[in-house]
């Protein structure tokens, strides 16, 4: 690994590059109108790609550049190269992308829409017992809903085929050699970078050498997104037969890099006479954006973690993902279990507050024996060494 950020690397005779991006979230590309390009400057789009036009990420394929249809705002349409970064920025602003509307997008206009309006692209369901009959006869039920907004992981460097807004935004540099390419990029998956670049350029995989660079803070968006940037940079280097440096600004990194998914998590519990959970319905819908390569794994993990450490004898868990024009989506830390755990504890707290229960005692009584023994010792230690019980009682008095 090279202990430098990509944006700090400079090579003799290197060219610079900027990505031309779609200004709207959907449409059919009918033409790309370029301003007059100075000598030595070039534009490459999907039509000029020398080999494979997509990058393979697990079972998903993501276009290097949009060929016909735009799937999200900010999608890469092509790459401009030249020897002056300021001149490239000025030229990028003068590029015009002519688009025609997609007829099936008509529902987008004229009315608000939610995640439930979009097509479902993945689903996980897990059930136990007949919860419908339990809810019909339950003496009491509790409902809660938690909406989690999409987030962006800030970092020190933006993405160049190097990184995102942290130590450095996203960036990448590809050094052209007559016998191959050297690729400098901050990545957690250098073997994927090598394979993807070889397929995109048509080079033999053994001629592509990947040099992982300093990553700053590492989140999961460094797993596959750097491969996309490296491929875009690499095809320009091969077509130009020159070294090319692609450095996204902090703002562009924030707009183009994968975000965490927006999601809505709903719980409904049927309670017994002792206020334990007799049955629970958990419904989760996740915004998978235009592309979320790990969505299947994310939904499986959410389903597995949905009940937490609690004893719930009867349940129905349904987790769905909808495809939208939100852009690239990923889970930046973990696999989604944090979100469902947070929502579950929020629901448990509502049960406790609605029925004026002890949070520690309720949790111990509603955990399996192998959990409750550990947690009871922990709770006894915490409550014995602190004034939690007094403070919690006072909180209830003043907040009812």
mmCIF file of C-alpha atoms in Angstrom:
data_model
loop_
_atom_site.group_PDB
_atom_site.id
_atom_site.type_symbol
_atom_site.label_atom_id
_atom_site.label_comp_id
_atom_site.label_asym_id
_atom_site.label_seq_id
_atom_site.Cartn_x
_atom_site.Cartn_y
_atom_site.Cartn_z
ATOM 1 C CA UNK A 1 0.000 0.000 0.000
ATOM 2 C CA UNK A 2 1.207 3.504 -0.863
ATOM 3 C CA UNK A 3 1.093 5.828 2.163
ATOM 4 C CA UNK A 4 -0.079 8.810 0.125
ATOM 5 C CA UNK A 5 -3.439 10.104 -1.035
ATOM 6 C CA UNK A 6 -4.126 9.800 -4.751
ATOM 7 C CA UNK A 7 -4.563 13.553 -5.132
ATOM 8 C CA UNK A 8 -0.989 14.013 -3.855
ATOM 9 C CA UNK A 9 0.483 11.881 -6.655
ATOM 10 C CA UNK A 10 1.868 13.662 -9.713
ATOM 11 C CA UNK A 11 3.332 11.908 -12.766
ATOM 12 C CA UNK A 12 5.288 13.358 -15.647
ATOM 13 C CA UNK A 13 3.110 14.292 -18.611
ATOM 14 C CA UNK A 14 -0.141 13.414 -16.848
ATOM 15 C CA UNK A 15 -3.491 14.552 -18.194
ATOM 16 C CA UNK A 16 -6.488 15.453 -16.060
ATOM 17 C CA UNK A 17 -10.072 14.312 -16.371
ATOM 18 C CA UNK A 18 -13.567 15.327 -15.313
ATOM 19 C CA UNK A 19 -16.773 13.312 -15.503
ATOM 20 C CA UNK A 20 -19.704 14.699 -17.484
ATOM 21 C CA UNK A 21 -22.853 13.821 -15.530
ATOM 22 C CA UNK A 22 -26.575 13.679 -16.227
ATOM 23 C CA UNK A 23 -28.352 16.846 -15.016
ATOM 24 C CA UNK A 24 -31.692 15.079 -14.417
ATOM 25 C CA UNK A 25 -32.724 11.762 -12.808
ATOM 26 C CA UNK A 26 -34.231 10.109 -15.885
ATOM 27 C CA UNK A 27 -34.521 10.332 -19.650
ATOM 28 C CA UNK A 28 -33.332 8.896 -22.959
ATOM 29 C CA UNK A 29 -30.105 10.399 -24.333
ATOM 30 C CA UNK A 30 -30.697 11.612 -27.876
ATOM 31 C CA UNK A 31 -27.477 13.619 -28.250
ATOM 32 C CA UNK A 32 -24.463 14.980 -26.369
ATOM 33 C CA UNK A 33 -23.396 18.403 -27.657
ATOM 34 C CA UNK A 34 -19.785 19.336 -26.932
ATOM 35 C CA UNK A 35 -18.239 22.808 -27.048
ATOM 36 C CA UNK A 36 -15.214 23.242 -29.353
ATOM 37 C CA UNK A 37 -12.397 21.269 -27.702
ATOM 38 C CA UNK A 38 -8.837 22.667 -27.687
ATOM 39 C CA UNK A 39 -6.091 20.602 -29.263
ATOM 40 C CA UNK A 40 -5.161 17.677 -27.031
ATOM 41 C CA UNK A 41 -8.552 17.576 -25.317
ATOM 42 C CA UNK A 42 -10.988 14.706 -25.837
ATOM 43 C CA UNK A 43 -14.367 13.362 -24.784
ATOM 44 C CA UNK A 44 -15.170 9.660 -24.437
ATOM 45 C CA UNK A 45 -18.641 8.247 -23.842
ATOM 46 C CA UNK A 46 -20.248 4.827 -23.995
ATOM 47 C CA UNK A 47 -19.767 4.605 -27.761
ATOM 48 C CA UNK A 48 -15.978 4.941 -27.438
ATOM 49 C CA UNK A 49 -15.466 2.331 -24.715
ATOM 50 C CA UNK A 50 -12.834 -0.141 -25.967
ATOM 51 C CA UNK A 51 -14.199 -3.311 -24.330
ATOM 52 C CA UNK A 52 -16.830 -4.186 -21.690
ATOM 53 C CA UNK A 53 -19.251 -1.301 -21.153
ATOM 54 C CA UNK A 54 -20.278 -2.264 -17.623
ATOM 55 C CA UNK A 55 -18.623 -3.084 -14.339
ATOM 56 C CA UNK A 56 -19.668 -6.334 -12.636
ATOM 57 C CA UNK A 57 -20.375 -6.010 -8.906
ATOM 58 C CA UNK A 58 -21.481 -9.376 -7.569
ATOM 59 C CA UNK A 59 -24.630 -10.241 -9.578
ATOM 60 C CA UNK A 60 -25.191 -6.602 -10.631
ATOM 61 C CA UNK A 61 -23.872 -4.732 -13.671
ATOM 62 C CA UNK A 62 -23.367 -0.975 -13.588
ATOM 63 C CA UNK A 63 -22.730 1.037 -16.803
ATOM 64 C CA UNK A 64 -19.404 2.838 -16.929
ATOM 65 C CA UNK A 65 -21.144 5.579 -18.923
ATOM 66 C CA UNK A 66 -24.845 5.901 -19.704
ATOM 67 C CA UNK A 67 -25.406 4.756 -23.285
ATOM 68 C CA UNK A 68 -29.108 5.413 -23.784
ATOM 69 C CA UNK A 69 -31.160 5.690 -20.610
ATOM 70 C CA UNK A 70 -30.378 7.880 -17.597
ATOM 71 C CA UNK A 71 -31.170 6.074 -14.328
ATOM 72 C CA UNK A 72 -30.290 8.755 -11.777
ATOM 73 C CA UNK A 73 -29.190 12.367 -11.531
ATOM 74 C CA UNK A 74 -25.404 12.614 -11.668
ATOM 75 C CA UNK A 75 -24.931 9.379 -13.624
ATOM 76 C CA UNK A 76 -21.719 9.467 -15.666
ATOM 77 C CA UNK A 77 -22.325 10.115 -19.373
ATOM 78 C CA UNK A 78 -18.698 10.496 -20.414
ATOM 79 C CA UNK A 79 -15.239 11.727 -19.467
ATOM 80 C CA UNK A 80 -13.369 14.835 -20.659
ATOM 81 C CA UNK A 81 -9.564 14.811 -20.672
ATOM 82 C CA UNK A 82 -6.988 17.560 -21.120
ATOM 83 C CA UNK A 83 -3.894 19.126 -19.585
ATOM 84 C CA UNK A 84 -5.577 21.867 -17.536
ATOM 85 C CA UNK A 85 -8.098 21.203 -14.746
ATOM 86 C CA UNK A 86 -9.632 24.690 -14.830
ATOM 87 C CA UNK A 87 -10.145 24.486 -18.597
ATOM 88 C CA UNK A 88 -11.800 21.064 -18.202
ATOM 89 C CA UNK A 89 -14.213 22.450 -15.607
ATOM 90 C CA UNK A 90 -15.164 25.289 -17.950
ATOM 91 C CA UNK A 91 -15.681 22.876 -20.855
ATOM 92 C CA UNK A 92 -17.789 20.549 -18.700
ATOM 93 C CA UNK A 93 -20.198 23.396 -17.922
ATOM 94 C CA UNK A 94 -20.689 23.961 -21.664
ATOM 95 C CA UNK A 95 -21.583 20.335 -22.463
ATOM 96 C CA UNK A 96 -25.300 19.930 -23.253
ATOM 97 C CA UNK A 97 -27.050 16.581 -22.924
ATOM 98 C CA UNK A 98 -30.206 16.374 -25.023
ATOM 99 C CA UNK A 99 -32.801 14.106 -23.433
ATOM 100 C CA UNK A 100 -36.218 12.723 -24.243
ATOM 101 C CA UNK A 101 -38.665 11.772 -21.463
ATOM 102 C CA UNK A 102 -39.350 8.162 -20.531
ATOM 103 C CA UNK A 103 -43.120 7.581 -20.869
ATOM 104 C CA UNK A 104 -43.397 5.271 -17.847
ATOM 105 C CA UNK A 105 -41.939 8.040 -15.648
ATOM 106 C CA UNK A 106 -45.189 10.003 -15.875
ATOM 107 C CA UNK A 107 -46.144 9.090 -12.296
ATOM 108 C CA UNK A 108 -43.226 11.203 -11.098
ATOM 109 C CA UNK A 109 -44.900 14.434 -12.171
ATOM 110 C CA UNK A 110 -47.880 16.150 -10.677
ATOM 111 C CA UNK A 111 -48.115 14.413 -7.280
ATOM 112 C CA UNK A 112 -45.967 13.416 -4.313
ATOM 113 C CA UNK A 113 -44.671 9.856 -4.330
ATOM 114 C CA UNK A 114 -43.229 7.542 -1.692
ATOM 115 C CA UNK A 115 -41.062 4.447 -1.589
ATOM 116 C CA UNK A 116 -44.236 2.385 -1.980
ATOM 117 C CA UNK A 117 -44.801 3.777 -5.496
ATOM 118 C CA UNK A 118 -41.624 2.251 -6.929
ATOM 119 C CA UNK A 119 -41.001 -1.301 -8.162
ATOM 120 C CA UNK A 120 -39.833 -3.848 -5.588
ATOM 121 C CA UNK A 121 -36.487 -5.372 -6.626
ATOM 122 C CA UNK A 122 -35.712 -7.572 -3.606
ATOM 123 C CA UNK A 123 -37.676 -9.119 -0.754
ATOM 124 C CA UNK A 124 -37.071 -11.236 2.338
ATOM 125 C CA UNK A 125 -39.895 -12.775 4.400
ATOM 126 C CA UNK A 126 -39.691 -14.819 7.608
ATOM 127 C CA UNK A 127 -42.688 -16.027 9.655
ATOM 128 C CA UNK A 128 -43.516 -18.101 12.724
ATOM 129 C CA UNK A 129 -47.008 -18.879 14.039
ATOM 130 C CA UNK A 130 -50.406 -17.467 13.094
ATOM 131 C CA UNK A 131 -50.030 -13.803 14.008
ATOM 132 C CA UNK A 132 -53.300 -12.727 12.341
ATOM 133 C CA UNK A 133 -55.458 -14.688 14.771
ATOM 134 C CA UNK A 134 -53.394 -13.416 17.727
ATOM 135 C CA UNK A 135 -53.849 -9.785 16.664
ATOM 136 C CA UNK A 136 -57.609 -10.340 16.262
ATOM 137 C CA UNK A 137 -57.975 -11.438 19.900
ATOM 138 C CA UNK A 138 -55.219 -9.352 21.519
ATOM 139 C CA UNK A 139 -56.294 -7.173 24.442
ATOM 140 C CA UNK A 140 -53.812 -4.468 23.411
ATOM 141 C CA UNK A 141 -51.482 -3.618 20.553
ATOM 142 C CA UNK A 142 -48.634 -1.137 20.138
ATOM 143 C CA UNK A 143 -47.519 0.421 16.838
ATOM 144 C CA UNK A 144 -44.380 2.408 16.047
ATOM 145 C CA UNK A 145 -42.786 3.709 12.880
ATOM 146 C CA UNK A 146 -39.260 4.989 12.337
ATOM 147 C CA UNK A 147 -38.038 6.730 9.177
ATOM 148 C CA UNK A 148 -34.281 6.770 8.655
ATOM 149 C CA UNK A 149 -32.891 9.328 6.221
ATOM 150 C CA UNK A 150 -30.164 8.673 3.672
ATOM 151 C CA UNK A 151 -26.689 9.727 4.763
ATOM 152 C CA UNK A 152 -23.348 10.388 3.131
ATOM 153 C CA UNK A 153 -20.074 9.347 4.729
ATOM 154 C CA UNK A 154 -17.814 12.378 4.957
ATOM 155 C CA UNK A 155 -14.124 11.793 4.573
ATOM 156 C CA UNK A 156 -10.976 13.784 4.442
ATOM 157 C CA UNK A 157 -10.197 13.410 0.736
ATOM 158 C CA UNK A 158 -12.721 13.518 -2.141
ATOM 159 C CA UNK A 159 -13.025 10.620 -4.621
ATOM 160 C CA UNK A 160 -10.647 10.748 -7.511
ATOM 161 C CA UNK A 161 -10.286 7.358 -8.771
ATOM 162 C CA UNK A 162 -8.807 8.062 -5.355
ATOM 163 C CA UNK A 163 -11.546 8.826 -2.614
ATOM 164 C CA UNK A 164 -14.641 10.706 -0.886
ATOM 165 C CA UNK A 165 -15.064 13.781 1.452
ATOM 166 C CA UNK A 166 -12.823 12.880 4.357
ATOM 167 C CA UNK A 167 -9.063 12.941 4.280
ATOM 168 C CA UNK A 168 -9.506 13.137 0.510
ATOM 169 C CA UNK A 169 -12.472 13.175 -1.883
ATOM 170 C CA UNK A 170 -12.756 10.290 -4.379
ATOM 171 C CA UNK A 171 -9.954 10.104 -6.937
ATOM 172 C CA UNK A 172 -7.930 7.811 -9.216
ATOM 173 C CA UNK A 173 -4.806 7.919 -11.361
ATOM 174 C CA UNK A 174 -4.014 5.478 -14.165
ATOM 175 C CA UNK A 175 -0.485 5.448 -15.574
ATOM 176 C CA UNK A 176 -0.342 4.190 -19.162
ATOM 177 C CA UNK A 177 2.434 1.798 -20.091
ATOM 178 C CA UNK A 178 2.988 0.177 -23.501
ATOM 179 C CA UNK A 179 2.626 -3.177 -21.771
ATOM 180 C CA UNK A 180 -0.240 -2.316 -19.413
ATOM 181 C CA UNK A 181 -1.534 0.066 -16.740
ATOM 182 C CA UNK A 182 -0.634 1.109 -13.214
ATOM 183 C CA UNK A 183 -3.754 2.062 -11.250
ATOM 184 C CA UNK A 184 -3.545 4.197 -8.118
ATOM 185 C CA UNK A 185 -6.775 4.244 -6.147
ATOM 186 C CA UNK A 186 -7.947 4.086 -2.508
ATOM 187 C CA UNK A 187 -9.697 0.733 -2.334
ATOM 188 C CA UNK A 188 -10.506 -2.072 0.066
ATOM 189 C CA UNK A 189 -10.798 -4.532 -2.845
ATOM 190 C CA UNK A 190 -7.758 -4.202 -5.162
ATOM 191 C CA UNK A 191 -8.413 -7.545 -6.883
ATOM 192 C CA UNK A 192 -11.826 -6.311 -8.007
ATOM 193 C CA UNK A 193 -10.248 -3.098 -9.323
ATOM 194 C CA UNK A 194 -7.774 -5.123 -11.394
ATOM 195 C CA UNK A 195 -10.414 -7.437 -12.849
ATOM 196 C CA UNK A 196 -12.818 -4.580 -13.616
ATOM 197 C CA UNK A 197 -10.148 -2.396 -15.262
ATOM 198 C CA UNK A 198 -8.922 -5.311 -17.402
ATOM 199 C CA UNK A 199 -12.469 -5.992 -18.642
ATOM 200 C CA UNK A 200 -13.169 -2.303 -19.315
ATOM 201 C CA UNK A 201 -9.934 -1.707 -21.248
ATOM 202 C CA UNK A 202 -9.560 -5.083 -22.947
ATOM 203 C CA UNK A 203 -6.106 -5.565 -21.411
ATOM 204 C CA UNK A 204 -4.899 -8.847 -19.988
ATOM 205 C CA UNK A 205 -5.483 -8.909 -16.251
ATOM 206 C CA UNK A 206 -1.840 -9.651 -15.470
ATOM 207 C CA UNK A 207 -0.791 -6.378 -17.194
ATOM 208 C CA UNK A 208 -2.902 -4.272 -14.812
ATOM 209 C CA UNK A 209 -1.107 -3.429 -11.560
ATOM 210 C CA UNK A 210 -3.184 -1.895 -8.768
ATOM 211 C CA UNK A 211 -1.482 0.246 -6.128
ATOM 212 C CA UNK A 212 -3.862 0.819 -3.185
ATOM 213 C CA UNK A 213 -3.325 4.276 -1.725
ATOM 214 C CA UNK A 214 -4.100 5.959 1.575
ATOM 215 C CA UNK A 215 -7.828 5.718 2.255
ATOM 216 C CA UNK A 216 -8.329 7.963 5.251
ATOM 217 C CA UNK A 217 -11.416 6.744 7.089
ATOM 218 C CA UNK A 218 -12.677 3.474 5.596
ATOM 219 C CA UNK A 219 -16.331 2.690 5.043
ATOM 220 C CA UNK A 220 -17.933 0.086 2.824
ATOM 221 C CA UNK A 221 -18.234 2.586 -0.037
ATOM 222 C CA UNK A 222 -14.515 1.912 -0.603
ATOM 223 C CA UNK A 223 -15.417 -1.671 -1.489
ATOM 224 C CA UNK A 224 -16.745 -1.282 -5.055
ATOM 225 C CA UNK A 225 -17.141 2.422 -5.900
ATOM 226 C CA UNK A 226 -13.379 2.970 -6.428
ATOM 227 C CA UNK A 227 -13.496 0.237 -9.090
ATOM 228 C CA UNK A 228 -16.028 2.280 -11.071
ATOM 229 C CA UNK A 229 -13.862 5.402 -10.901
ATOM 230 C CA UNK A 230 -10.726 3.443 -11.767
ATOM 231 C CA UNK A 231 -12.422 1.975 -14.863
ATOM 232 C CA UNK A 232 -13.619 5.397 -16.056
ATOM 233 C CA UNK A 233 -10.132 6.798 -15.589
ATOM 234 C CA UNK A 234 -8.453 3.743 -17.146
ATOM 235 C CA UNK A 235 -10.431 3.772 -20.409
ATOM 236 C CA UNK A 236 -9.442 7.423 -20.884
ATOM 237 C CA UNK A 237 -5.790 6.550 -20.256
ATOM 238 C CA UNK A 238 -5.868 3.677 -22.771
ATOM 239 C CA UNK A 239 -7.669 5.704 -25.444
ATOM 240 C CA UNK A 240 -5.344 8.697 -24.922
ATOM 241 C CA UNK A 241 -2.291 6.462 -24.350
ATOM 242 C CA UNK A 242 -1.350 8.830 -21.524
ATOM 243 C CA UNK A 243 -1.403 8.998 -17.747
ATOM 244 C CA UNK A 244 -4.775 10.353 -16.553
ATOM 245 C CA UNK A 245 -5.680 11.750 -13.134
ATOM 246 C CA UNK A 246 -9.356 11.867 -12.118
ATOM 247 C CA UNK A 247 -10.029 13.874 -8.948
ATOM 248 C CA UNK A 248 -13.570 14.586 -7.818
ATOM 249 C CA UNK A 249 -14.183 17.678 -5.751
ATOM 250 C CA UNK A 250 -15.644 17.343 -2.265
ATOM 251 C CA UNK A 251 -19.021 18.489 -3.616
ATOM 252 C CA UNK A 252 -18.958 16.040 -6.530
ATOM 253 C CA UNK A 253 -17.868 13.235 -4.221
ATOM 254 C CA UNK A 254 -20.808 13.983 -1.960
ATOM 255 C CA UNK A 255 -23.207 13.920 -4.920
ATOM 256 C CA UNK A 256 -21.798 10.922 -6.802
ATOM 257 C CA UNK A 257 -20.607 8.537 -4.087
ATOM 258 C CA UNK A 258 -22.910 5.872 -2.623
ATOM 259 C CA UNK A 259 -25.210 6.951 0.201
ATOM 260 C CA UNK A 260 -26.837 4.926 2.939
ATOM 261 C CA UNK A 261 -30.420 3.942 2.074
ATOM 262 C CA UNK A 262 -33.493 5.790 3.216
ATOM 263 C CA UNK A 263 -35.817 3.325 4.943
ATOM 264 C CA UNK A 264 -39.064 3.050 6.863
ATOM 265 C CA UNK A 265 -39.260 0.473 9.677
ATOM 266 C CA UNK A 266 -42.661 -0.296 11.228
ATOM 267 C CA UNK A 267 -43.412 -2.522 14.229
ATOM 268 C CA UNK A 268 -46.770 -3.665 15.530
ATOM 269 C CA UNK A 269 -46.965 -5.885 18.612
ATOM 270 C CA UNK A 270 -49.827 -7.788 20.177
ATOM 271 C CA UNK A 271 -49.285 -7.894 23.950
ATOM 272 C CA UNK A 272 -50.214 -10.553 26.481
ATOM 273 C CA UNK A 273 -51.803 -9.821 29.868
ATOM 274 C CA UNK A 274 -48.305 -9.543 31.342
ATOM 275 C CA UNK A 275 -47.240 -7.104 28.576
ATOM 276 C CA UNK A 276 -44.890 -9.581 26.940
ATOM 277 C CA UNK A 277 -44.976 -9.740 23.129
ATOM 278 C CA UNK A 278 -47.359 -12.455 21.946
ATOM 279 C CA UNK A 279 -46.928 -11.588 18.253
ATOM 280 C CA UNK A 280 -45.059 -9.008 16.207
ATOM 281 C CA UNK A 281 -45.380 -7.709 12.652
ATOM 282 C CA UNK A 282 -42.229 -6.027 11.276
ATOM 283 C CA UNK A 283 -42.416 -4.241 7.918
ATOM 284 C CA UNK A 284 -39.320 -2.641 6.417
ATOM 285 C CA UNK A 285 -38.980 -0.891 3.071
ATOM 286 C CA UNK A 286 -35.532 0.180 1.870
ATOM 287 C CA UNK A 287 -34.681 2.666 -0.871
ATOM 288 C CA UNK A 288 -32.210 0.714 -3.021
ATOM 289 C CA UNK A 289 -31.692 3.658 -5.379
ATOM 290 C CA UNK A 290 -30.746 3.061 -8.998
ATOM 291 C CA UNK A 291 -28.113 0.495 -8.009
ATOM 292 C CA UNK A 292 -27.329 -1.194 -4.694
ATOM 293 C CA UNK A 293 -25.136 -4.221 -5.480
ATOM 294 C CA UNK A 294 -25.303 -5.606 -1.941
ATOM 295 C CA UNK A 295 -29.048 -5.201 -1.451
ATOM 296 C CA UNK A 296 -29.702 -8.956 -1.202
ATOM 297 C CA UNK A 297 -27.139 -9.331 1.589
ATOM 298 C CA UNK A 298 -28.448 -6.232 3.341
ATOM 299 C CA UNK A 299 -32.031 -7.508 3.405
ATOM 300 C CA UNK A 300 -30.932 -10.921 4.693
ATOM 301 C CA UNK A 301 -28.976 -9.323 7.537
ATOM 302 C CA UNK A 302 -31.858 -7.019 8.433
ATOM 303 C CA UNK A 303 -34.228 -9.993 8.547
ATOM 304 C CA UNK A 304 -31.840 -12.011 10.724
ATOM 305 C CA UNK A 305 -31.388 -9.133 13.196
ATOM 306 C CA UNK A 306 -34.991 -7.898 13.224
ATOM 307 C CA UNK A 307 -36.074 -9.583 16.506
ATOM 308 C CA UNK A 308 -32.915 -8.692 18.397
ATOM 309 C CA UNK A 309 -32.294 -10.622 21.640
ATOM 310 C CA UNK A 310 -35.983 -10.801 22.606
ATOM 311 C CA UNK A 311 -38.344 -13.762 22.855
ATOM 312 C CA UNK A 312 -41.068 -13.319 20.248
ATOM 313 C CA UNK A 313 -42.894 -16.632 19.699
ATOM 314 C CA UNK A 314 -45.009 -15.496 16.741
ATOM 315 C CA UNK A 315 -43.872 -13.031 14.107
ATOM 316 C CA UNK A 316 -43.947 -11.956 10.482
ATOM 317 C CA UNK A 317 -40.915 -10.094 9.150
ATOM 318 C CA UNK A 318 -41.112 -8.601 5.660
ATOM 319 C CA UNK A 319 -38.210 -6.589 4.268
ATOM 320 C CA UNK A 320 -38.505 -5.066 0.794
ATOM 321 C CA UNK A 321 -36.276 -2.896 -1.395
ATOM 322 C CA UNK A 322 -37.596 -0.494 -4.023
ATOM 323 C CA UNK A 323 -35.702 0.758 -7.059
ATOM 324 C CA UNK A 324 -35.725 4.539 -7.384
ATOM 325 C CA UNK A 325 -33.707 7.291 -9.066
ATOM 326 C CA UNK A 326 -31.920 8.064 -5.778
ATOM 327 C CA UNK A 327 -28.490 7.166 -7.177
ATOM 328 C CA UNK A 328 -25.916 4.698 -5.876
ATOM 329 C CA UNK A 329 -26.737 3.122 -2.518
ATOM 330 C CA UNK A 330 -24.617 1.158 -0.080
ATOM 331 C CA UNK A 331 -24.424 0.398 3.620
ATOM 332 C CA UNK A 332 -21.353 2.310 4.723
ATOM 333 C CA UNK A 333 -20.866 0.520 8.051
ATOM 334 C CA UNK A 334 -22.282 -2.890 8.888
ATOM 335 C CA UNK A 335 -25.015 -4.638 6.934
ATOM 336 C CA UNK A 336 -28.160 -2.894 8.120
ATOM 337 C CA UNK A 337 -28.499 -4.603 11.504
ATOM 338 C CA UNK A 338 -27.787 -1.293 13.243
ATOM 339 C CA UNK A 339 -30.902 0.257 11.701
ATOM 340 C CA UNK A 340 -33.265 -2.565 12.645
ATOM 341 C CA UNK A 341 -31.815 -2.799 16.159
ATOM 342 C CA UNK A 342 -32.326 0.924 16.636
ATOM 343 C CA UNK A 343 -35.952 0.706 15.404
ATOM 344 C CA UNK A 344 -36.672 -2.346 17.581
ATOM 345 C CA UNK A 345 -35.395 -0.636 20.737
ATOM 346 C CA UNK A 346 -37.480 2.410 19.806
ATOM 347 C CA UNK A 347 -40.534 0.122 19.659
ATOM 348 C CA UNK A 348 -39.671 -1.604 22.956
ATOM 349 C CA UNK A 349 -39.330 1.798 24.610
ATOM 350 C CA UNK A 350 -42.815 2.723 23.388
ATOM 351 C CA UNK A 351 -44.260 -0.426 24.978
ATOM 352 C CA UNK A 352 -42.470 0.374 28.244
ATOM 353 C CA UNK A 353 -43.602 3.996 28.265
ATOM 354 C CA UNK A 354 -47.219 3.237 27.277
ATOM 355 C CA UNK A 355 -47.623 0.759 30.141
ATOM 356 C CA UNK A 356 -45.286 2.363 32.697
ATOM 357 C CA UNK A 357 -42.976 -0.646 32.883
ATOM 358 C CA UNK A 358 -39.418 -0.978 34.144
ATOM 359 C CA UNK A 359 -37.069 -0.926 31.130
ATOM 360 C CA UNK A 360 -34.509 -3.215 32.777
ATOM 361 C CA UNK A 361 -37.007 -5.712 34.215
ATOM 362 C CA UNK A 362 -39.084 -5.924 31.016
ATOM 363 C CA UNK A 363 -36.017 -6.661 28.902
ATOM 364 C CA UNK A 364 -34.736 -9.359 31.269
ATOM 365 C CA UNK A 365 -38.154 -11.032 31.428
ATOM 366 C CA UNK A 366 -38.469 -11.064 27.627
ATOM 367 C CA UNK A 367 -35.073 -12.480 26.728
ATOM 368 C CA UNK A 368 -34.121 -16.159 26.348
ATOM 369 C CA UNK A 369 -32.364 -17.640 29.384
ATOM 370 C CA UNK A 370 -28.920 -17.575 27.764
ATOM 371 C CA UNK A 371 -29.298 -13.814 27.191
ATOM 372 C CA UNK A 372 -31.197 -12.854 30.331
ATOM 373 C CA UNK A 373 -28.589 -14.283 32.719
ATOM 374 C CA UNK A 374 -25.872 -12.088 31.233
ATOM 375 C CA UNK A 375 -28.076 -9.008 30.945
ATOM 376 C CA UNK A 376 -29.598 -9.394 34.423
ATOM 377 C CA UNK A 377 -26.103 -9.342 35.943
ATOM 378 C CA UNK A 378 -25.251 -6.284 33.852
ATOM 379 C CA UNK A 379 -28.466 -4.453 34.733
ATOM 380 C CA UNK A 380 -28.068 -5.251 38.425
ATOM 381 C CA UNK A 381 -24.550 -3.845 38.332
ATOM 382 C CA UNK A 382 -25.623 -0.677 36.534
ATOM 383 C CA UNK A 383 -28.707 -0.017 38.652
ATOM 384 C CA UNK A 384 -26.876 -0.876 41.864
ATOM 385 C CA UNK A 385 -23.937 1.423 41.142
ATOM 386 C CA UNK A 386 -26.018 4.338 39.856
ATOM 387 C CA UNK A 387 -29.172 6.333 40.606
ATOM 388 C CA UNK A 388 -30.859 5.158 37.390
ATOM 389 C CA UNK A 389 -34.030 3.879 39.120
ATOM 390 C CA UNK A 390 -34.611 7.210 40.892
ATOM 391 C CA UNK A 391 -33.922 9.267 37.796
ATOM 392 C CA UNK A 392 -36.130 7.073 35.616
ATOM 393 C CA UNK A 393 -39.005 7.346 38.111
ATOM 394 C CA UNK A 394 -38.615 11.141 38.201
ATOM 395 C CA UNK A 395 -38.511 11.252 34.403
ATOM 396 C CA UNK A 396 -41.821 9.364 34.241
ATOM 397 C CA UNK A 397 -43.466 11.693 36.768
ATOM 398 C CA UNK A 398 -42.495 14.855 34.907
ATOM 399 C CA UNK A 399 -43.159 13.533 31.394
ATOM 400 C CA UNK A 400 -46.650 12.113 31.777
#
